[in-house]
Coordinates of C-alpha atoms and ligand atoms in Angstrom, one line a residue:
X1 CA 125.8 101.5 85.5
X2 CA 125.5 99.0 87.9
X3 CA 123.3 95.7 87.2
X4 CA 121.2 95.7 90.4
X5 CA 120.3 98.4 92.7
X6 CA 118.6 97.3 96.4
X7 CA 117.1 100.0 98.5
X8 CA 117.4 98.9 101.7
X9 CA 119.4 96.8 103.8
X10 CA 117.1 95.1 106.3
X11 CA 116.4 91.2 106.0
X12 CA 115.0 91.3 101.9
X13 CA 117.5 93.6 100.6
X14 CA 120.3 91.7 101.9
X15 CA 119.4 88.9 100.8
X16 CA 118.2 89.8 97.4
X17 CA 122.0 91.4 97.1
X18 CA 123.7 88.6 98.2
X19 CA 122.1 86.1 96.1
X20 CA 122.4 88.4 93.1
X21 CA 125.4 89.5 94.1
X22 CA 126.9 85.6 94.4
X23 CA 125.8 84.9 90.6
X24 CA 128.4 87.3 89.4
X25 CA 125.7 90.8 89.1
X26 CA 126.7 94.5 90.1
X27 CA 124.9 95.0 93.4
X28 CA 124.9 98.1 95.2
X29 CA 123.0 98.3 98.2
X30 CA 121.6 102.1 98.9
X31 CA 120.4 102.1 103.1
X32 CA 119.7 105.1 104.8
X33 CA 120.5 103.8 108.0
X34 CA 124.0 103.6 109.1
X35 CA 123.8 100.7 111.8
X36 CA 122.5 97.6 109.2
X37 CA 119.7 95.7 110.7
X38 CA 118.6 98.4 113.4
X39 CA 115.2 98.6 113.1
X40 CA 112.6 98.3 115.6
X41 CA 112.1 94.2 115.7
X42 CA 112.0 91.5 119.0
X43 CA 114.2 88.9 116.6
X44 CA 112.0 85.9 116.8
X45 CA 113.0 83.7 114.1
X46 CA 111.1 80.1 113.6
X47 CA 113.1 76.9 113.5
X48 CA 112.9 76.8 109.8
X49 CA 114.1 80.0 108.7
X50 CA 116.7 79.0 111.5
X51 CA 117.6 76.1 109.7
X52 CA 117.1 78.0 106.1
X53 CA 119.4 80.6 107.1
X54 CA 121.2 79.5 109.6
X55 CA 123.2 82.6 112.1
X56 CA 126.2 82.3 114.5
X57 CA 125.3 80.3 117.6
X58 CA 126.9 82.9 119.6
X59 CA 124.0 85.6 118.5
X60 CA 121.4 83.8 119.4
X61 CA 119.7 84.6 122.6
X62 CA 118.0 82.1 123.5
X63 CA 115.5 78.9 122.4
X64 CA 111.6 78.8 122.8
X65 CA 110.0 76.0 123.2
X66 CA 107.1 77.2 125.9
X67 CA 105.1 80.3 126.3
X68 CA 102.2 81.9 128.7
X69 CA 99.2 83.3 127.3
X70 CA 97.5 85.3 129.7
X71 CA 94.0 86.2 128.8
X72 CA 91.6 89.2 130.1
X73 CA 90.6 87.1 132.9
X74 CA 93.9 87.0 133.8
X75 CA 93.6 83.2 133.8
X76 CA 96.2 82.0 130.8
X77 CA 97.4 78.8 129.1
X78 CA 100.6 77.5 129.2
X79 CA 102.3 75.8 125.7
X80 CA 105.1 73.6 126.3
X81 CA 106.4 72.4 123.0
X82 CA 108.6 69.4 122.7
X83 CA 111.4 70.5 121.0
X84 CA 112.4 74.5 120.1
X85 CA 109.5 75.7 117.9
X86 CA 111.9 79.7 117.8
X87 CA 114.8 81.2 118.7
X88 CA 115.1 84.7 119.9
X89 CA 118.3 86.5 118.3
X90 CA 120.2 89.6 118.3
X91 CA 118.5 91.2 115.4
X92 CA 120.9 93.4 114.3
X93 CA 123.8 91.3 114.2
X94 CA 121.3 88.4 112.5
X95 CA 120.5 91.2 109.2
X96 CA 124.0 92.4 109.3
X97 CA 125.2 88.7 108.4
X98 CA 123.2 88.6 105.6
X99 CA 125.0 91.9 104.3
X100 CA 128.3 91.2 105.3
X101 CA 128.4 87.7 103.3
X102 CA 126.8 89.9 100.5
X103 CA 129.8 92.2 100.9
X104 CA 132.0 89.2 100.0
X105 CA 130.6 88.6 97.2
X106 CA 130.9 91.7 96.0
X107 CA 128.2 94.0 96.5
X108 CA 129.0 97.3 97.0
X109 CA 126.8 99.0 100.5
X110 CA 125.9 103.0 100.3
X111 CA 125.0 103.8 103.8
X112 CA 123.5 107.1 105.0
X113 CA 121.5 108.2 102.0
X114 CA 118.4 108.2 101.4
X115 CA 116.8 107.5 98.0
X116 CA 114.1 109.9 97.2
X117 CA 112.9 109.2 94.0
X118 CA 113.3 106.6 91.5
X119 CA 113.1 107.2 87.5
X120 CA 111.9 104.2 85.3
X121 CA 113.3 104.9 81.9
X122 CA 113.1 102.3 78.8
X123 CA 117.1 101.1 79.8
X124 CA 117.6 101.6 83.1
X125 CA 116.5 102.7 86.7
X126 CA 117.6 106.0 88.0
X127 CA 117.8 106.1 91.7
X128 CA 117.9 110.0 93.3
X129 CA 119.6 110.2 96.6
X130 CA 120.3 113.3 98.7
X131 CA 123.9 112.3 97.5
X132 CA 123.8 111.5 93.9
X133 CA 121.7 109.6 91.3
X134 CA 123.0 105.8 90.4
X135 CA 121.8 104.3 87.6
X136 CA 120.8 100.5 87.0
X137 CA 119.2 98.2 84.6
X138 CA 117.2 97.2 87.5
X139 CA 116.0 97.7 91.0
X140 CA 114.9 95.6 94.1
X141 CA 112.6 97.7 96.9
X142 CA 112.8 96.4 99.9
X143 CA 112.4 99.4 102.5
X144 CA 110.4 98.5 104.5
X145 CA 106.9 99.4 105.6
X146 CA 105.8 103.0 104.6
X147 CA 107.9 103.7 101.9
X148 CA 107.0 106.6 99.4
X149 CA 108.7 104.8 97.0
X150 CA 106.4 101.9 96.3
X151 CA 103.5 104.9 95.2
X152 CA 106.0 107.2 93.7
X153 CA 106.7 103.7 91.3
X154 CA 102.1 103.6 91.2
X155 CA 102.3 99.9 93.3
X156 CA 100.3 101.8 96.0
X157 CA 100.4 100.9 99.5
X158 CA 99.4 98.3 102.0
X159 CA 95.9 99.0 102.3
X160 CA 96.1 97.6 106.5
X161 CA 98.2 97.9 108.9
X162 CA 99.1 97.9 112.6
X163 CA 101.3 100.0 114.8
X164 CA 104.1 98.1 116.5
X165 CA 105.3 99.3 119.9
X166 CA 108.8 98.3 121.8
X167 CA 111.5 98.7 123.9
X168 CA 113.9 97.0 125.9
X169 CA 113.2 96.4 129.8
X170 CA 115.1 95.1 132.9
X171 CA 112.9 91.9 134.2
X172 CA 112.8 90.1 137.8
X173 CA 112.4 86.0 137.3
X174 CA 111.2 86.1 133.6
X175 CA 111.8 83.4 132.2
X176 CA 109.5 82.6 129.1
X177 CA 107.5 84.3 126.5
X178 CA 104.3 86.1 128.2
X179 CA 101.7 86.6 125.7
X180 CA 98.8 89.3 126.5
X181 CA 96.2 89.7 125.1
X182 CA 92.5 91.0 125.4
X183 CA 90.7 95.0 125.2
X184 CA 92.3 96.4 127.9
X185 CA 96.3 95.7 127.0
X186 CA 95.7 95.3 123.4
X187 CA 92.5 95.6 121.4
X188 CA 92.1 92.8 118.7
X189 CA 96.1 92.3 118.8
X190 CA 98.3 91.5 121.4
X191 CA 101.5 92.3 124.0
X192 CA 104.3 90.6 125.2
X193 CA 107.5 89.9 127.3
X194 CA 110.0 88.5 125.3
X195 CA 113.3 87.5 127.2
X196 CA 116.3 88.0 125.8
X197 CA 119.6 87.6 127.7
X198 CA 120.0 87.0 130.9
X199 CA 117.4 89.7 133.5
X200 CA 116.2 91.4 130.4
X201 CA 113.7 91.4 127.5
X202 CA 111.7 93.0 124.6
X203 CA 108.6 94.5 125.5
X204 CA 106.1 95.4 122.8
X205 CA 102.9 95.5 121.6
X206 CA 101.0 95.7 118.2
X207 CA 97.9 97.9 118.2
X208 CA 95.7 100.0 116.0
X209 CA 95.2 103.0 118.0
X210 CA 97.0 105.1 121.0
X211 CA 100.0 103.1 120.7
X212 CA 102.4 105.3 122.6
X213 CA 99.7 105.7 126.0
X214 CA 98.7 101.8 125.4
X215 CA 102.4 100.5 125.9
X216 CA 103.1 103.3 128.8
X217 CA 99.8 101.1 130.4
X218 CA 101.2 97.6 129.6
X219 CA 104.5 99.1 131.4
X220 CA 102.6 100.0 134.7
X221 CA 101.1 97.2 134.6
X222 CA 104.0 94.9 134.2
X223 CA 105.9 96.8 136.7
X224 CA 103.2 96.8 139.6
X225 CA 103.5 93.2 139.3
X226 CA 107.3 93.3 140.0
X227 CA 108.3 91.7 136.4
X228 CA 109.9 95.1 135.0
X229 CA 112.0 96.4 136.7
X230 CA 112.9 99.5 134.9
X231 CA 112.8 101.0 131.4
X232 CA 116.7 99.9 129.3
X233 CA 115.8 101.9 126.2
X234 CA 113.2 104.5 125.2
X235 CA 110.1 103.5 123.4
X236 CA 110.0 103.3 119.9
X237 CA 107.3 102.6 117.1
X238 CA 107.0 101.6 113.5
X239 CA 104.5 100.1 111.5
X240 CA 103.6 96.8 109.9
X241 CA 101.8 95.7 106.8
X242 CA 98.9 93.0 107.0
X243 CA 98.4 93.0 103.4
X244 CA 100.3 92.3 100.7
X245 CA 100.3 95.2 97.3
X246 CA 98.8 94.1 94.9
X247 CA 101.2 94.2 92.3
X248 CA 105.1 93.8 93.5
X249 CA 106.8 94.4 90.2
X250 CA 107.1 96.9 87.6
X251 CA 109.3 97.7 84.5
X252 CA 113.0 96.9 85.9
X253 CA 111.4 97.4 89.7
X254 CA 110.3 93.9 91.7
X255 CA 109.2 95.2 95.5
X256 CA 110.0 92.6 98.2
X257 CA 109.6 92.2 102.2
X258 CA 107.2 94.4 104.3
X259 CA 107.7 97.2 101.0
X260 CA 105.3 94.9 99.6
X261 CA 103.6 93.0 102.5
X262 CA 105.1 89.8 102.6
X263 CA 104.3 89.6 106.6
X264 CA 102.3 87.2 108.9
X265 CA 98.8 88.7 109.4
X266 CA 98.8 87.2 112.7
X267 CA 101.7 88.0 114.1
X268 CA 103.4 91.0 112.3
X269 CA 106.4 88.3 111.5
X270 CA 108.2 89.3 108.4
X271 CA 111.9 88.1 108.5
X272 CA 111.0 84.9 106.8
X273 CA 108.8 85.5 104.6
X274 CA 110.8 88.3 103.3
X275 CA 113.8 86.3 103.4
X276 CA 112.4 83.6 101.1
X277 CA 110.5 86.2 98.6
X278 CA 114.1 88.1 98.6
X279 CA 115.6 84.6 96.7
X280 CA 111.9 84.5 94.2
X281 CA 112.8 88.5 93.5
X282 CA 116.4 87.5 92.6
X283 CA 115.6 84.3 90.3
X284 CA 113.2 86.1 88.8
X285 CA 115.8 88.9 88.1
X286 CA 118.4 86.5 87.0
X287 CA 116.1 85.4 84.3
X288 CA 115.4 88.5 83.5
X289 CA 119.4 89.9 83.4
X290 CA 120.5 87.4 81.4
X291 CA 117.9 88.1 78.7
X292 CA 117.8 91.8 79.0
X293 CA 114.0 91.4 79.1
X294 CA 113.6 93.3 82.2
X295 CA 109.4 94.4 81.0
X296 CA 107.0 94.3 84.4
X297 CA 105.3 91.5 82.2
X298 CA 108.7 89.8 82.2
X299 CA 109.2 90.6 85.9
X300 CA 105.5 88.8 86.7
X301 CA 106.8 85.4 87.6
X302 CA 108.1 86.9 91.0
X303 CA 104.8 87.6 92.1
X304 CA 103.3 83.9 90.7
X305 CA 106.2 82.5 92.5
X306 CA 106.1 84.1 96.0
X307 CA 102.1 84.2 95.5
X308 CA 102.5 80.5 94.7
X309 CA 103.7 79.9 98.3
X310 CA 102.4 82.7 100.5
X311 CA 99.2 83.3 99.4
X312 CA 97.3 81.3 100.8
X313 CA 99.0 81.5 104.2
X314 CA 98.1 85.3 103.8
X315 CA 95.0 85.1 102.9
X316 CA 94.1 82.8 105.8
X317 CA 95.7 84.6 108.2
X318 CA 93.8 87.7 107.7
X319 CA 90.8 86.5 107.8
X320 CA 91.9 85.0 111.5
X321 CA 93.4 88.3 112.6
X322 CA 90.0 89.8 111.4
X323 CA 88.1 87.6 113.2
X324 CA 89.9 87.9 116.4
X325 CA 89.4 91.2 116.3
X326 CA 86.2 90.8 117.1
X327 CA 86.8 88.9 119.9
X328 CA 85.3 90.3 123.1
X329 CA 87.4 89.8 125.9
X330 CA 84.4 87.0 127.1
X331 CA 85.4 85.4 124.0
X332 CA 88.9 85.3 124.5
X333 CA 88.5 84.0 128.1
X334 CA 86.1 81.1 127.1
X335 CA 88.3 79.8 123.8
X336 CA 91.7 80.0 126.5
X337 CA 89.5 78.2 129.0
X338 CA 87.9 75.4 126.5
X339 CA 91.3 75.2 124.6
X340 CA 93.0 74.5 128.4
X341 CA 90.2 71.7 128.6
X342 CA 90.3 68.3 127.1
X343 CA 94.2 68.8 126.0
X344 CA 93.7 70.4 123.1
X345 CA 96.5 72.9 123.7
X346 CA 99.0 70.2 124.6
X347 CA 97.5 68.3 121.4
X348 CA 98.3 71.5 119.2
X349 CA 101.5 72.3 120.5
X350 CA 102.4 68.3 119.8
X351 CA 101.2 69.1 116.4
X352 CA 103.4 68.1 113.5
X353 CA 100.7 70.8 111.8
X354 CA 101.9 74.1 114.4
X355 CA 104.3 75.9 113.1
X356 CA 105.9 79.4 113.5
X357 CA 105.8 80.5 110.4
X358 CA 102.9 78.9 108.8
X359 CA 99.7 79.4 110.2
X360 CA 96.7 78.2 108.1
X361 CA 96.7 74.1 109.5
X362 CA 96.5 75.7 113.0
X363 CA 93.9 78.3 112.2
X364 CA 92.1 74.9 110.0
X365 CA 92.5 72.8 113.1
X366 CA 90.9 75.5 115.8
X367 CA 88.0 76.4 113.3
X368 CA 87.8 72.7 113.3
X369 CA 88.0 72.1 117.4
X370 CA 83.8 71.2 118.0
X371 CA 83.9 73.7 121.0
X372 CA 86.7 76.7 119.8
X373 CA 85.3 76.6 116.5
X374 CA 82.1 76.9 117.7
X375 CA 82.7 79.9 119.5
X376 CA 84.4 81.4 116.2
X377 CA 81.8 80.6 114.5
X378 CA 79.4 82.3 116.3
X379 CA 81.4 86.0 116.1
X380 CA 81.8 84.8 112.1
X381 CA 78.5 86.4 110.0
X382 CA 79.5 89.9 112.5
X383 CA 83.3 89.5 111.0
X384 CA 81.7 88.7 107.1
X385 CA 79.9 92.3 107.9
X386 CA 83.1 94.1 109.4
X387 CA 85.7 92.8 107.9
X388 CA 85.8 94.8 104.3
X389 CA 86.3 98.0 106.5
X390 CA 89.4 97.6 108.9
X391 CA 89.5 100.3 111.4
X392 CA 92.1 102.3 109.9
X393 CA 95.1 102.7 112.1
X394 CA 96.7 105.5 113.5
X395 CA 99.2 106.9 110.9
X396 CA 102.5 108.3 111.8
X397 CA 104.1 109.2 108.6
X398 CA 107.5 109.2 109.6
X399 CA 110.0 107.6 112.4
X400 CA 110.6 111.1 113.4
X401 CA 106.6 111.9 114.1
X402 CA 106.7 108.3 115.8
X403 CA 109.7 109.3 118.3
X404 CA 107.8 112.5 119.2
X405 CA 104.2 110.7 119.9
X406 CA 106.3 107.9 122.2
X407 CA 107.9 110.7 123.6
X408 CA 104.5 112.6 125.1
X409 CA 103.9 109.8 127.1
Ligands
FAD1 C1 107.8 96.0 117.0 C2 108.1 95.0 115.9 C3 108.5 93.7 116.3 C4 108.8 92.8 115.2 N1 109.2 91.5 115.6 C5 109.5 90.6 114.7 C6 109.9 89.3 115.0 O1 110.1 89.0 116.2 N2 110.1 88.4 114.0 C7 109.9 88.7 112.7 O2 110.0 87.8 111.8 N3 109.5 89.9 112.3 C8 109.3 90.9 113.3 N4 108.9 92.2 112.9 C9 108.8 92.5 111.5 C10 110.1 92.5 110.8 O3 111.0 93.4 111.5 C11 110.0 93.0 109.4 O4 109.0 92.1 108.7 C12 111.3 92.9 108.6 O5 112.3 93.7 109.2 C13 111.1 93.2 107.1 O6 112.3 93.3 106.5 P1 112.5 94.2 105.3 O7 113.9 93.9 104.8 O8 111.4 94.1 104.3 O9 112.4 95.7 105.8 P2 113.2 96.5 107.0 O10 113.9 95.5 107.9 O11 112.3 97.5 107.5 O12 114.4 97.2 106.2 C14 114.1 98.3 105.3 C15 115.4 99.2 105.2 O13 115.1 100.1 104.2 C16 115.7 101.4 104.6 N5 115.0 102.4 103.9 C17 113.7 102.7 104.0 N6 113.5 103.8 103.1 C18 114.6 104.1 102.6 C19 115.0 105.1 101.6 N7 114.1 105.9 101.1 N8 116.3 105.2 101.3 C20 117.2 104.4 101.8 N9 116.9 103.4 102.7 C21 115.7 103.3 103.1 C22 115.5 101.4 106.1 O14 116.4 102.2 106.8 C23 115.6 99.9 106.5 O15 116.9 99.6 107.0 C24 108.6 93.1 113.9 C25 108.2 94.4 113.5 C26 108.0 95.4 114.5 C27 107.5 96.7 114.2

């Protein structure tokens, strides 16, 4: 029986085994998917997970200290930051680091079968896969967005998400971030070009509804204007959380990473924050190993902890994604145009407050601004109404149902 079992091998479960796994614990690492780290992601990593968890300078693509937003009005706002706020990296080989390092240490990595079912019992955790059961005297979930498991274990699911749309494009003189946003490209969310290496980059977009028929539009779109040149890799889509479960642990079971939320609202961002949650879920264990005291009530200092320091940054952030939402596309054109007034957007992006990865100061400061915040304002008593009732999303239950919809289009 092995100490740990981790299901998954994206950004939390890697970490999770190669923290345990470098305190001396049995880890085996259970993935599905052959290829480590090849999900559907555009690899934007902030500075400080950079410097946090720091990759290969050969795998990253490239620095970004400047991006276009370009509003409904097709009028946009330039940020030019002055140092690197992200870096855009090759995703795959950024995840696979983290596993590889937890190889060294020892953790053992079962790739190809998928785990079906897991048993709680008073001394262990059995784990059914279409290749055998493991046993283990505890488990970290970290699967991802959608899993079965997390309800099959009675944690639920994330009660709102958003569908998340990319693929890979040839580009013609693209040489920054492009940001879209507004009704017709993206209703309440938001597209983009990301560039990657050299005459290529990562287009996506996050939406609600008609995912597949609103990226084949942004494509057009893009193309007409001469920035896409062609199509590298088919479309994909996969989902992403914007809340967290409620509860993230259970007898022997702790749940980390976009299994149990831990994602930007505003964004869809989730590397960091599952990263760091990954390293709460394994002190939490270690504690709990060494004591053989492995009760959910034991377990319940993970969630305190990762609570602790994303909570409020959650919480914050959903309340701005709600809100812009509501935005009308008027809306969006007049905050772009008053933030391009005055300097504020040079002022924000000069802002020791502005960060990648934590949101809440720069949402504070624009709620702040006397004329952005009182154009917020003014959509706010509508978005106290709405916001209990998110628009439920379109569901694809599987990545197989996702290929087919991308396909139609
Ligand atoms: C279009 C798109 C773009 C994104 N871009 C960014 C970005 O630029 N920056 C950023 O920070 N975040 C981004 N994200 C979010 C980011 O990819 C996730 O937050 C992050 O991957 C979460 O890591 P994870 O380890 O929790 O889960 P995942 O990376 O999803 O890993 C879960 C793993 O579990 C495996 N698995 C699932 N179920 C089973 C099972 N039953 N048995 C065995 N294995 C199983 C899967 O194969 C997968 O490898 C993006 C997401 C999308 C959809």
């Amino acid at each position: 029986m092995e100490d740990v079992i981790v299901v998954g091998a994206g950004p939390a479960g890697n970490n999770a085994a190669l923290t345990l796994a470098s305190k001396g614990y049995g880890v085996t690492v259970i993935d599905s998917r052959e290829n480590i780290g090849d999900k559907l992601c555009t690899g934007l990593v902030g500075e400080e997970c950079f410097r946090r968890y720091p990759i290969d300078p050969s795998l990253v693509y490239r620095e970004i200290n400047s991006a276009s937003i370009v509003a409904p009005s097709s009028e946009g706002v330039r940020f030019e930051t002055p140092r690197p706020v992200a870096r855009v990296v090759n995703r795959v080989a950024y995840v696979a680091s983290f596993a590889e390092r937890a190889k060294e240490a020892g953790a053992q990595y079962l790739l190809g079968p998928r785990v079906s079912q897991v048993e709680q019992q008073k001394d262990r955790v059995s784990v059914v896969t279409n290749d055998g059961t493991l046993e283990a005297r505890a488990l970290v979930l970290a699967a991802g967005f959608g899993s079965q498991l997390n309800r099959q274990l009675g944690l639920g699911e994330a009660s709102d998400y958003v569908v998340g749309v990319q693929a890979l494009v040839e580009t013609e003189g693209l040489d920054e971030v492009e940001v879209y946003v507004g009704r017709n490209v993206a209703p309440g969310f938001f597209a983009w070009l990301v560039p990657t290496q050299p005459g290529y980059a990562l287009a996506g977009l996050l939406v609600r509804k008609d995912a597949p028929e609103r990226f084949a539009q942004f494509i057009s779109a893009r193309k007409a204007e001469g920035k896409i040149k062609g199509s590298v890799s088919k479309a994909t889509c996969w989902g992403i959380p914007l809340r967290p479960l409620r509860k993230t642990y259970s007898d022997r079971v702790l749940v980390v990473g976009d299994a149990a939320g831990q994602v930007k609202p505003t964004t869809g961002g989730g590397i960091f924050y599952s990263l760091m949650a990954s390293e709460f879920a394994s002190k939490a264990l270690d504690e709990a190993l060494q004591e053989d005291r492995l009760s959910a009530n034991r377990l319940s200092s993970y969630q305190r902890e990762w609570k602790g320091l994303l909570s409020k940054e959650l919480e914050v952030g959903y309340s701005a994604r709600r809100l812009f939402e509501y935005l009308g596309d008027s809306h969006i054109s007049s905050l772009i145009q008053q933030a391009s007034k005055n300097g504020f957007v040079a002022e924000l992006a000069n802002s020791p407050e502005v960060s990648f990865d934590w949101h809440s100061s720069m949402i504070g400061k624009i709620m702040g601004h006397p004329t952005l915040g009182g154009v917020l304002k003014m959509v706010n008593p509508f978005l106290a109404r709405m916001a209990k009732v998110p628009e439920p999303a379109d569901m694809y239950p599987s990545e197989e149902v996702m290929a087919e919809s991308m396909s139609r289009v």
